[in-house]
Short mmCIF file of C-alpha atoms in Angstrom, two decimals:
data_model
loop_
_atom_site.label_atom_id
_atom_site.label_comp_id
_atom_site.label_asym_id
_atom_site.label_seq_id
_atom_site.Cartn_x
_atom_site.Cartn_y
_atom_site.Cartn_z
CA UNK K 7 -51.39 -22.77 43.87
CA UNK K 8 -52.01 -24.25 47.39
CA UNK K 9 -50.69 -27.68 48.93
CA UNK K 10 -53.86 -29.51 49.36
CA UNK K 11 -52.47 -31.68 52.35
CA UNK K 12 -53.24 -31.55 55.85
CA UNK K 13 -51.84 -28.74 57.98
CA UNK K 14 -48.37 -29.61 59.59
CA UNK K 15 -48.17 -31.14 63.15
CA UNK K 16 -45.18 -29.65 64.79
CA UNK K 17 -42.21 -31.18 66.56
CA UNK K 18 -42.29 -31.30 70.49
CA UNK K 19 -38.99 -29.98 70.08
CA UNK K 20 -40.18 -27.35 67.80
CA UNK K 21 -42.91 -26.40 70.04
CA UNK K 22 -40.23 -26.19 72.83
CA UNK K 23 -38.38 -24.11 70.56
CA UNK K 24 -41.37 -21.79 69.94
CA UNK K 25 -42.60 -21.15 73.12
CA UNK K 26 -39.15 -20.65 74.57
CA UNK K 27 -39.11 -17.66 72.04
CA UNK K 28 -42.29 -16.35 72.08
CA UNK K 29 -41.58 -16.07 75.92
CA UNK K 30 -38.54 -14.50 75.19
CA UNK K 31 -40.20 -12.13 72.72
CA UNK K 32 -42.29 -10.63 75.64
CA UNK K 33 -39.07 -10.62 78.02
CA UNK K 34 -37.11 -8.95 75.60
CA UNK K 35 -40.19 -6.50 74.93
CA UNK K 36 -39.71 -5.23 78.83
CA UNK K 37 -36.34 -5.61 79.50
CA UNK K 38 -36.15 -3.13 76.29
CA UNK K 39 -38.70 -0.74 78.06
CA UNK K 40 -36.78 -0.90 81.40
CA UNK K 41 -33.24 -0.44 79.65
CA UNK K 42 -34.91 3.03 78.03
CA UNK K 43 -36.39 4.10 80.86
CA UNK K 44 -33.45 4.00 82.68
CA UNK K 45 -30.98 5.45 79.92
CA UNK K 46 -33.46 8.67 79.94
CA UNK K 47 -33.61 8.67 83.75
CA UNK K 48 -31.18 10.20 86.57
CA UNK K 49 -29.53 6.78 86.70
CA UNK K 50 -28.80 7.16 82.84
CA UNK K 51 -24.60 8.03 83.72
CA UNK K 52 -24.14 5.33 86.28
CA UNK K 53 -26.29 2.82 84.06
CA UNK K 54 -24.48 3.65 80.98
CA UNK K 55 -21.15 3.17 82.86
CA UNK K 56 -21.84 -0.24 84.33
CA UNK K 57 -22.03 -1.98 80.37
CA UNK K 58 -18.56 -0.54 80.20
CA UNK K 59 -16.96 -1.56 83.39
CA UNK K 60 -13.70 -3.40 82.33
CA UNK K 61 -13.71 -6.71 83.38
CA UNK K 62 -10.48 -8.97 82.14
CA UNK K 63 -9.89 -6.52 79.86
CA UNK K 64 -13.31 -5.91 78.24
CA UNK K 65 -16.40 -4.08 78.76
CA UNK K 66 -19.39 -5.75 80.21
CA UNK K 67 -20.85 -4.87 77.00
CA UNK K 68 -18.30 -6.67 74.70
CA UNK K 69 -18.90 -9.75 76.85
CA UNK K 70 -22.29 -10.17 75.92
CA UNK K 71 -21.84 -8.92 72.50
CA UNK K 72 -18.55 -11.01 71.38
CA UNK K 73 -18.75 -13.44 74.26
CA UNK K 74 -22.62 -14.77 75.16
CA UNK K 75 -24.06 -13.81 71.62
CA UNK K 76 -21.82 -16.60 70.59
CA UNK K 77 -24.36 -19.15 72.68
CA UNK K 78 -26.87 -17.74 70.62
CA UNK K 79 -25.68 -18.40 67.17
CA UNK K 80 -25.03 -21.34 68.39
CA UNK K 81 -28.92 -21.77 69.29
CA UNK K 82 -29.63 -20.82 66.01
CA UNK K 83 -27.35 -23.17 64.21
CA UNK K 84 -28.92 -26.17 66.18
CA UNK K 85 -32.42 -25.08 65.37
CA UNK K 86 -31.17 -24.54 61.17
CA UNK K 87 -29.50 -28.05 61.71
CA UNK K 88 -32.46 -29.78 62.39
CA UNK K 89 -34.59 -27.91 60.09
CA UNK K 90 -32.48 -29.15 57.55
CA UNK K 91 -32.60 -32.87 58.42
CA UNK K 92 -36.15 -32.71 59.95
CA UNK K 93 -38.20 -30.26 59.98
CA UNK K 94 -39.46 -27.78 57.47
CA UNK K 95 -36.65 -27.75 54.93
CA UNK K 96 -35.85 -31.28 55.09
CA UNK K 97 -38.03 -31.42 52.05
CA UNK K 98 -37.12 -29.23 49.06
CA UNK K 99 -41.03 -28.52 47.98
CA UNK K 100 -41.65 -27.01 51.63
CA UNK K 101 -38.63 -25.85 51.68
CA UNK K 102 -38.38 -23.37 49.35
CA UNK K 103 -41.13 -21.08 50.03
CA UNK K 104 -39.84 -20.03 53.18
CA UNK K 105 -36.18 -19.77 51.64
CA UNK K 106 -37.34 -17.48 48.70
CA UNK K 107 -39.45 -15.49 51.06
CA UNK K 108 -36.58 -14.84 53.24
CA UNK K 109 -34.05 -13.99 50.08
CA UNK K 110 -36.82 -11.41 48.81
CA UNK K 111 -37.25 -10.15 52.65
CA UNK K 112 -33.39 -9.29 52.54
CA UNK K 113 -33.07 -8.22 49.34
CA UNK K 114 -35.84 -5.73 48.78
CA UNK K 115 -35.03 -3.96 52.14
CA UNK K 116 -31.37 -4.01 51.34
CA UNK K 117 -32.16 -2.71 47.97
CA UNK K 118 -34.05 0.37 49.59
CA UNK K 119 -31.55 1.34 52.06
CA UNK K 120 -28.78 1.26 49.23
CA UNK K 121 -31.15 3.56 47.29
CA UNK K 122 -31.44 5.95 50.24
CA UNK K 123 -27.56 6.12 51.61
CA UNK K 124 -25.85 5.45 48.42
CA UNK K 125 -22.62 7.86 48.49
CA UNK K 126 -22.61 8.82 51.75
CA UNK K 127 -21.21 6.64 55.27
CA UNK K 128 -24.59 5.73 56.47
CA UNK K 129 -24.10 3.06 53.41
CA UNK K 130 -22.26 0.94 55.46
CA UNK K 131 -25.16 -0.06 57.50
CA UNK K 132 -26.96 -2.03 54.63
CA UNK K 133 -26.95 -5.18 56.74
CA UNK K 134 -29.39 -3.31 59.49
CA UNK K 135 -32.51 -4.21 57.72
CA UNK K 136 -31.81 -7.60 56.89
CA UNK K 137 -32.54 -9.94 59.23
CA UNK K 138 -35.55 -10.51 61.63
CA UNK K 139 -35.48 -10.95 64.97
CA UNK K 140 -36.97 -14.52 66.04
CA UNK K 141 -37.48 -13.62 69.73
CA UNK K 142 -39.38 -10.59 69.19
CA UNK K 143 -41.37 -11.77 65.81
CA UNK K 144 -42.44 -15.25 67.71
CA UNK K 145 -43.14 -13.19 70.61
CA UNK K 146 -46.01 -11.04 68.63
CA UNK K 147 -47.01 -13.89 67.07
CA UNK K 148 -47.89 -15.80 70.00
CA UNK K 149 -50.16 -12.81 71.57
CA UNK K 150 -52.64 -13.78 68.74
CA UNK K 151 -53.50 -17.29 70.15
CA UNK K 152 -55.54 -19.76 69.04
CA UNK K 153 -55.73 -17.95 66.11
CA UNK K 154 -52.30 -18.80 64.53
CA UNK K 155 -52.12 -21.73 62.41
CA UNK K 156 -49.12 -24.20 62.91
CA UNK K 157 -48.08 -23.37 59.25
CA UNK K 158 -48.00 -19.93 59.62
CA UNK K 159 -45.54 -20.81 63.22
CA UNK K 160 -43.57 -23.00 60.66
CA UNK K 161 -42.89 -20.62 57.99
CA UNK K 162 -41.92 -17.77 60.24
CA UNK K 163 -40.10 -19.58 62.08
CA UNK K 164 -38.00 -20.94 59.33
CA UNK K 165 -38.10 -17.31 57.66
CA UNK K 166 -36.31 -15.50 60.18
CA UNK K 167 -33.58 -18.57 61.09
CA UNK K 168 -32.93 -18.56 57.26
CA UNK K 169 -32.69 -14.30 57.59
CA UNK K 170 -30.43 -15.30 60.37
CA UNK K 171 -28.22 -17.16 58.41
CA UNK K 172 -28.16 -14.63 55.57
CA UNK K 173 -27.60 -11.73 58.20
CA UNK K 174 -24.40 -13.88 59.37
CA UNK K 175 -23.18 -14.55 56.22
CA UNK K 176 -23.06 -10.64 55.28
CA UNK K 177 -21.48 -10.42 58.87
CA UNK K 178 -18.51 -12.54 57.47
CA UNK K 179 -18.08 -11.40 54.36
CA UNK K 180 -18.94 -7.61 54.76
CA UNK K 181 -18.03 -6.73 58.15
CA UNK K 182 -14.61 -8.10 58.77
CA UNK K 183 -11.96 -5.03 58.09
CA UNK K 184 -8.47 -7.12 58.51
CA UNK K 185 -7.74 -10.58 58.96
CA UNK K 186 -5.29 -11.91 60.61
CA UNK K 187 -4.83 -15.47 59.24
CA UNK K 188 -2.62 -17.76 61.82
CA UNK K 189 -5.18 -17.04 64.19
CA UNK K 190 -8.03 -17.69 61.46
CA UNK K 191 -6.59 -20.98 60.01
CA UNK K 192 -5.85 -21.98 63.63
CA UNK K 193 -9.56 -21.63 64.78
CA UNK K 194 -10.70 -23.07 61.03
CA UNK K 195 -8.30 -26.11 62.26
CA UNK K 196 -9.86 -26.53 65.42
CA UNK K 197 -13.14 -27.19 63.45
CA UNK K 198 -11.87 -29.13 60.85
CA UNK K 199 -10.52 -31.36 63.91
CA UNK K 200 -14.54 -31.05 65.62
CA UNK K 201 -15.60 -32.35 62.07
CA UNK K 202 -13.92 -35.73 62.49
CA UNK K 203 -15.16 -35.89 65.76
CA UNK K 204 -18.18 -36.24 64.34
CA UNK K 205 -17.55 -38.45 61.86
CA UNK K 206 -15.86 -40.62 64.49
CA UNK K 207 -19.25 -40.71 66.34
CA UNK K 208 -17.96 -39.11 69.52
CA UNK K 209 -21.07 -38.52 71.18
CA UNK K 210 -19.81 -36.58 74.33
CA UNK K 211 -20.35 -32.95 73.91
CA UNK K 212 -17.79 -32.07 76.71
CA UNK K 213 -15.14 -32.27 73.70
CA UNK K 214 -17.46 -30.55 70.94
CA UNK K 215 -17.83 -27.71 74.44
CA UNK K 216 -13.90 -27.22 74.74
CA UNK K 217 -13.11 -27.17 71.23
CA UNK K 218 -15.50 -24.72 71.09
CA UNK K 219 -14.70 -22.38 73.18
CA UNK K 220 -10.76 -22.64 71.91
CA UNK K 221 -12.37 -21.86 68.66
CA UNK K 222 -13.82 -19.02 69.84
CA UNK K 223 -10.97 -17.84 71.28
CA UNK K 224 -8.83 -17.60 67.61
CA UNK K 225 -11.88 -16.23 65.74
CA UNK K 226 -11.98 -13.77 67.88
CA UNK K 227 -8.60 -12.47 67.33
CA UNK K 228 -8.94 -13.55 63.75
CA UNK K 229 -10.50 -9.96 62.94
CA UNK K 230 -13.71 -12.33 61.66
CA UNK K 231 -16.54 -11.99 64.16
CA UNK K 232 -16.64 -14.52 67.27
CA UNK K 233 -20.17 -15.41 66.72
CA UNK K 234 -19.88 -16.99 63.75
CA UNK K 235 -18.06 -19.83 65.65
CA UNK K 236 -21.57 -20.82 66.94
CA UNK K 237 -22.88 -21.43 63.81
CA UNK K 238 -19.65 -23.49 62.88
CA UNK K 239 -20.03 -25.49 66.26
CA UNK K 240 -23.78 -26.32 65.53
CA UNK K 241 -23.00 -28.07 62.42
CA UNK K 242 -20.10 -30.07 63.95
CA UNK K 243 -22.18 -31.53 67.33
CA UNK K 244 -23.20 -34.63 66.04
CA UNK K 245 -27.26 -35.20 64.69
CA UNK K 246 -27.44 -38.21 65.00
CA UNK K 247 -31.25 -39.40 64.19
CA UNK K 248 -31.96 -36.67 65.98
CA UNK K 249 -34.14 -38.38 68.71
CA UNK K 250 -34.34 -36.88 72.53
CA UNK K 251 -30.60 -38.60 72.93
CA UNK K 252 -29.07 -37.35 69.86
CA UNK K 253 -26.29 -35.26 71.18
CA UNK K 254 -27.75 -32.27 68.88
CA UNK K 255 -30.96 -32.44 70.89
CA UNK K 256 -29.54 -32.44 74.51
CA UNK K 257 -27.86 -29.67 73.49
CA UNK K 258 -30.19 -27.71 71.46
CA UNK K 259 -33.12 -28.39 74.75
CA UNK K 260 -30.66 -27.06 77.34
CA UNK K 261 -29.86 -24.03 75.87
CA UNK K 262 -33.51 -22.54 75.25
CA UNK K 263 -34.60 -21.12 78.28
CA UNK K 264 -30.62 -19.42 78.73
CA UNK K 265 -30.74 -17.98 75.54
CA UNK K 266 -34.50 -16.34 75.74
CA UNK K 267 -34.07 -15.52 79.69
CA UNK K 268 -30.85 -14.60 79.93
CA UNK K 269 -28.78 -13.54 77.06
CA UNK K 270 -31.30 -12.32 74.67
CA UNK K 271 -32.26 -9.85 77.68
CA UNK K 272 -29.04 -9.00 79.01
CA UNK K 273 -28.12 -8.04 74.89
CA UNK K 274 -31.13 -5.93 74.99
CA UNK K 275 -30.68 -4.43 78.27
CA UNK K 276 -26.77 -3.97 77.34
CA UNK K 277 -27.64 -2.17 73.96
CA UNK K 278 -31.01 -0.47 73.99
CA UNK K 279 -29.45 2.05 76.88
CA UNK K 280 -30.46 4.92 74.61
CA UNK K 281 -30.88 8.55 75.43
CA UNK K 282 -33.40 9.78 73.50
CA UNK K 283 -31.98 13.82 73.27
CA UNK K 284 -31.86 16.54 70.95
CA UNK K 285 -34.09 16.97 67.86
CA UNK K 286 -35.50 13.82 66.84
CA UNK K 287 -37.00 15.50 63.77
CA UNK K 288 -33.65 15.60 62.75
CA UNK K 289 -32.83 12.09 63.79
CA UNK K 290 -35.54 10.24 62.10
CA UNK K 291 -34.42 12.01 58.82
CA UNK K 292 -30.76 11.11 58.36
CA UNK K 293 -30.85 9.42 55.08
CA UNK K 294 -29.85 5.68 57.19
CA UNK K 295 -32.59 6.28 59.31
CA UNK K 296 -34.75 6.76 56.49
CA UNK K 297 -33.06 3.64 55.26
CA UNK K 298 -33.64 1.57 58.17
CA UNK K 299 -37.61 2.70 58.08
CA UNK K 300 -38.46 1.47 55.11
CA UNK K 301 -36.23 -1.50 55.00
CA UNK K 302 -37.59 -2.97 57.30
CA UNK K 303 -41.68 -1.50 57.72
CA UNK K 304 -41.88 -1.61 53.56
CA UNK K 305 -39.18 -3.95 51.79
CA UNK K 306 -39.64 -6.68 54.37
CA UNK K 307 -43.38 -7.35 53.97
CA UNK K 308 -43.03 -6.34 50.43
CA UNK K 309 -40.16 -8.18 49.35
CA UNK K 310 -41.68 -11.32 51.37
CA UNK K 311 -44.96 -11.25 49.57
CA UNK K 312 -43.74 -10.61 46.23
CA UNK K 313 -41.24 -13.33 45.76
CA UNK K 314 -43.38 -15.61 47.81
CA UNK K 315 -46.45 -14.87 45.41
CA UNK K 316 -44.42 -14.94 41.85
CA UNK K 317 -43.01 -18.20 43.00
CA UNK K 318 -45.75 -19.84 43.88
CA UNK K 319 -47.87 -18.47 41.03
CA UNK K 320 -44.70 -19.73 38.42
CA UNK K 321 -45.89 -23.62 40.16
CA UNK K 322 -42.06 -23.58 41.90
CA UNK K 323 -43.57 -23.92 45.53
CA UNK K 324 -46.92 -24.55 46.92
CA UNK K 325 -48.32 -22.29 49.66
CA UNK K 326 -49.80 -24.77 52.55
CA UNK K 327 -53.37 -25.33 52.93
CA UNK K 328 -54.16 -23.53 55.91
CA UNK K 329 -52.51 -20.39 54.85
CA UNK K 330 -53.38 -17.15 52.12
CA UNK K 331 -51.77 -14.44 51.17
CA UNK K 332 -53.33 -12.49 53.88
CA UNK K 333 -50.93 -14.64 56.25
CA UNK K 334 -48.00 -14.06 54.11
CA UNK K 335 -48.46 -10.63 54.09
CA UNK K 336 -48.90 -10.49 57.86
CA UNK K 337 -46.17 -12.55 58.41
CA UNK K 338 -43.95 -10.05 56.39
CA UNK K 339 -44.79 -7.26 59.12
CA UNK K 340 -43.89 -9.58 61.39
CA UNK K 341 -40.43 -10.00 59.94
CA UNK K 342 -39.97 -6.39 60.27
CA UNK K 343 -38.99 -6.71 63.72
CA UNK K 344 -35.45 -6.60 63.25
CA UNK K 345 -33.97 -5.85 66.79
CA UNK K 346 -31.58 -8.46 67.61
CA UNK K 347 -29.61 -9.07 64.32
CA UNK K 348 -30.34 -5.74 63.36
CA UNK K 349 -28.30 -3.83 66.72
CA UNK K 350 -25.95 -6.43 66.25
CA UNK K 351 -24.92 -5.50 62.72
CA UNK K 352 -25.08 -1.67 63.47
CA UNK K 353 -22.44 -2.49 66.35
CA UNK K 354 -20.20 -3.84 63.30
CA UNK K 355 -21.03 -0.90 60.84
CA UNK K 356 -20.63 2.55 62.73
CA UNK K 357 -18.19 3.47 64.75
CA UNK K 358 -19.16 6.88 65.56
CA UNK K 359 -21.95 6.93 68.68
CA UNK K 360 -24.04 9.01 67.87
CA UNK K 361 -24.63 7.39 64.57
CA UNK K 362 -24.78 3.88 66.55
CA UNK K 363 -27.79 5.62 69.16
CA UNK K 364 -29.60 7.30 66.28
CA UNK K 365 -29.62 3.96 64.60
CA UNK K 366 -30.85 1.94 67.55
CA UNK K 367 -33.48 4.69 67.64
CA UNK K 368 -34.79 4.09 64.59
CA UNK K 369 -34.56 0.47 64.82
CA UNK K 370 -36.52 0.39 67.83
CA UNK K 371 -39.52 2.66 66.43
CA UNK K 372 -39.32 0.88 63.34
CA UNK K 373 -39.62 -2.74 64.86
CA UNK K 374 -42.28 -1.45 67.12
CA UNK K 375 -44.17 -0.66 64.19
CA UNK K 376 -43.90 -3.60 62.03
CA UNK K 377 -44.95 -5.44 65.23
CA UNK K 378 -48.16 -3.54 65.60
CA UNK K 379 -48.91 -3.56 61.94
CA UNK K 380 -48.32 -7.29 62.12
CA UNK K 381 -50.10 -7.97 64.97
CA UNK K 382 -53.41 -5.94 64.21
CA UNK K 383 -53.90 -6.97 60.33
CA UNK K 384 -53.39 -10.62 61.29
CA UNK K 385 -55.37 -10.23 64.18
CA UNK K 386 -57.77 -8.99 61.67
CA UNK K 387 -57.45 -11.05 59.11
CA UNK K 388 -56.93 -14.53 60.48
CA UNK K 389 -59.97 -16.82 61.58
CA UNK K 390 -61.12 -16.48 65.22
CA UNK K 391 -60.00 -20.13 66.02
CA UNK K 392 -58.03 -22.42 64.46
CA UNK K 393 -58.12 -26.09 65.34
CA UNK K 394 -55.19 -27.93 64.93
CA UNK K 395 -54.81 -31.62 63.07
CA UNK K 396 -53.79 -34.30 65.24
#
């Protein structure tokens, strides 16, 4: 059942948003080829060294991880903000395609790597296939041109924030070990007191900036992960109307470019340092990695398509005129790129390295191969040109 109206005309703040990422994408795609170059070079001890350096007690590493991965969530929580009050799930009807599609692409994947490490320790890693990686799945995208249709932007786009939000959700609920609850009510506090900052209309975001960072601070020793204060911050920087003044948009503008030149990179360049070593027969075969493989090169397209094509046949949702199933399912490959959210969460579920390094691995070949099966069946499948509806 197809919507019958015309295609979507996108936001300028959405097309900000999307070319800011699909620049990222391809930034993130060589900083990743640099970082594993040099990990399997003679600079591979000195290199590995510097991301632990202490510095004010903490590696380099944990900095970016704990400390500038935090800007990022809050990135995302901006961008899931205003697709909420304005763009594509500000309406329930074209809404919930992109919401079921992104509940089957975590569930089906999630499904298949329980059914591959159930019983054993690699079962902690369930979250690893979850999410998809924005950056990296815009980036792809992008490389097909004129060929994309704005829909098919719009309902990856809101696809992988919505993964996002899932893959942060499991992060709170699933990967925090011990709590420690002064410092977790105190930082809880701190938001409540953002909250009716908001409601107050304060409108200067150097108090939403301080509070934040304060917030940070007792999440972090809260035993709950830092990061998720950026998604709590997001949703307490007031809207407004959401116009080029809104305090939401100022905000949400600045921090593009940082987030898909510098931290995105400097997470990949941190975390991709792997040295690929000893028999990688035996490494692509440990029952995660085998988990991680077809999570997210199978049960992401897979679950995607399925739950995208049983609601819409059931008359719950309407797939958008310029789009078939062919899209769908090449957007599904797409969301197979899981890099980003997908490091992140093994970071939270191993502890042993050379679990952690065999799981990057895999994560890497496995998101380099949903990318190139996304990239050549849309490439194949789409219309040489599309021409967009002013």
């Amino acid at each position: 059942m197809k919507n019958t109206l015309k295609k979507l005309k996108p936001t300028k703040l959405f097309k900000d948003f999307f070319e800011s990422e699909k620049s990222g994408g391809l930034t993130l795609i060589a900083c990743t080829a640099v970082s594993l170059l040099i990990a399997n070079s003679t600079w591979s001890s000195s290199y590995e060294h510097f991301w632990h350096t202490d510095f004010a007690g903490h590696g380099i590493s944990h900095w970016i991880n704990d400390g500038l991965m935090t800007i990022f969530f809050l990135l995302i929580g901006l961008e899931l903000e205003r697709e909420i009050y304005q763009g594509e799930l500000s309406n329930i009807k074209d809404a919930l395609l992109p919401i079921f599609a992104a509940i089957g692409g975590m569930l089906l994947p999630a499904g298949l790597f329980l059914l591959l490490t159930y019983g054993t320790k690699g079962q902690a890693g369930i979250g690893i296939p979850m999410a998809t990686d924005i950056a990296f799945a815009l980036g792809i995208l992008s490389l097909l041109g004129n060929k994309v249709p704005t829909s098919l932007k719009v309902f990856l786009t809101a696809l992988a924030v919505i993964d996002d939000l899932g893959a942060i959700f499991v992060i709170a609920i699933f990967y925090t070990k011990t709590i420690f609850w002064t410092n977790l009510f105190i930082a809880l506090g701190i938001f409540a007191v953002l909250l009716v900052f908001n409601r107050l209309k304060v409108r200067n975001l150097i108090p939403y900036l301080l509070g934040g960072v304060a917030m940070w601070y007792f999440m972090l020793n809260s035993g709950v992960h830092a990061t998720i204060t950026g998604v709590l911050l997001a949703f307490a920087i007031p809207f407004g109307n959401g116009d080029e003044k809104s305090t939401s948009y100022i905000l949400q503008h600045f921090l593009h470019r940082p987030v898909a030149f510098i931290i995105l990179p400097l997470f990949a360049l941190a975390n991709t340092a792997i040295a690929i070593d000893g028999n990688i027969v035996e490494t692509l075969t440990q029952n995660y990695s085998l988990g991680i493989a077809f999570g997210l090169i199978v049960g992401k397209p897979l679950g995607i398509f399925l739950i995208s094509f049983v609601v819409v046949s059931l008359g719950i949702c309407k797939l958008p005129f310029d789009l078939d199933w062919k899209s769908i399912i090449g957007a599904g490959f797409l969301g197979g790129i899981g890099f980003t959210m997908s490091i992140f969460i093994t970071l939270l579920a191993f502890e042993n390295e050379a679990v952690i390094n065999n799981a990057k691995f895999m994560i890497l070949t496995a998101s380099l191969l949903a990318g190139m099966l996304g990239y050549f069946y849309l490439k194949f499948t789409l219309k040489n040109e599309v021409v967009e509806v002013e």
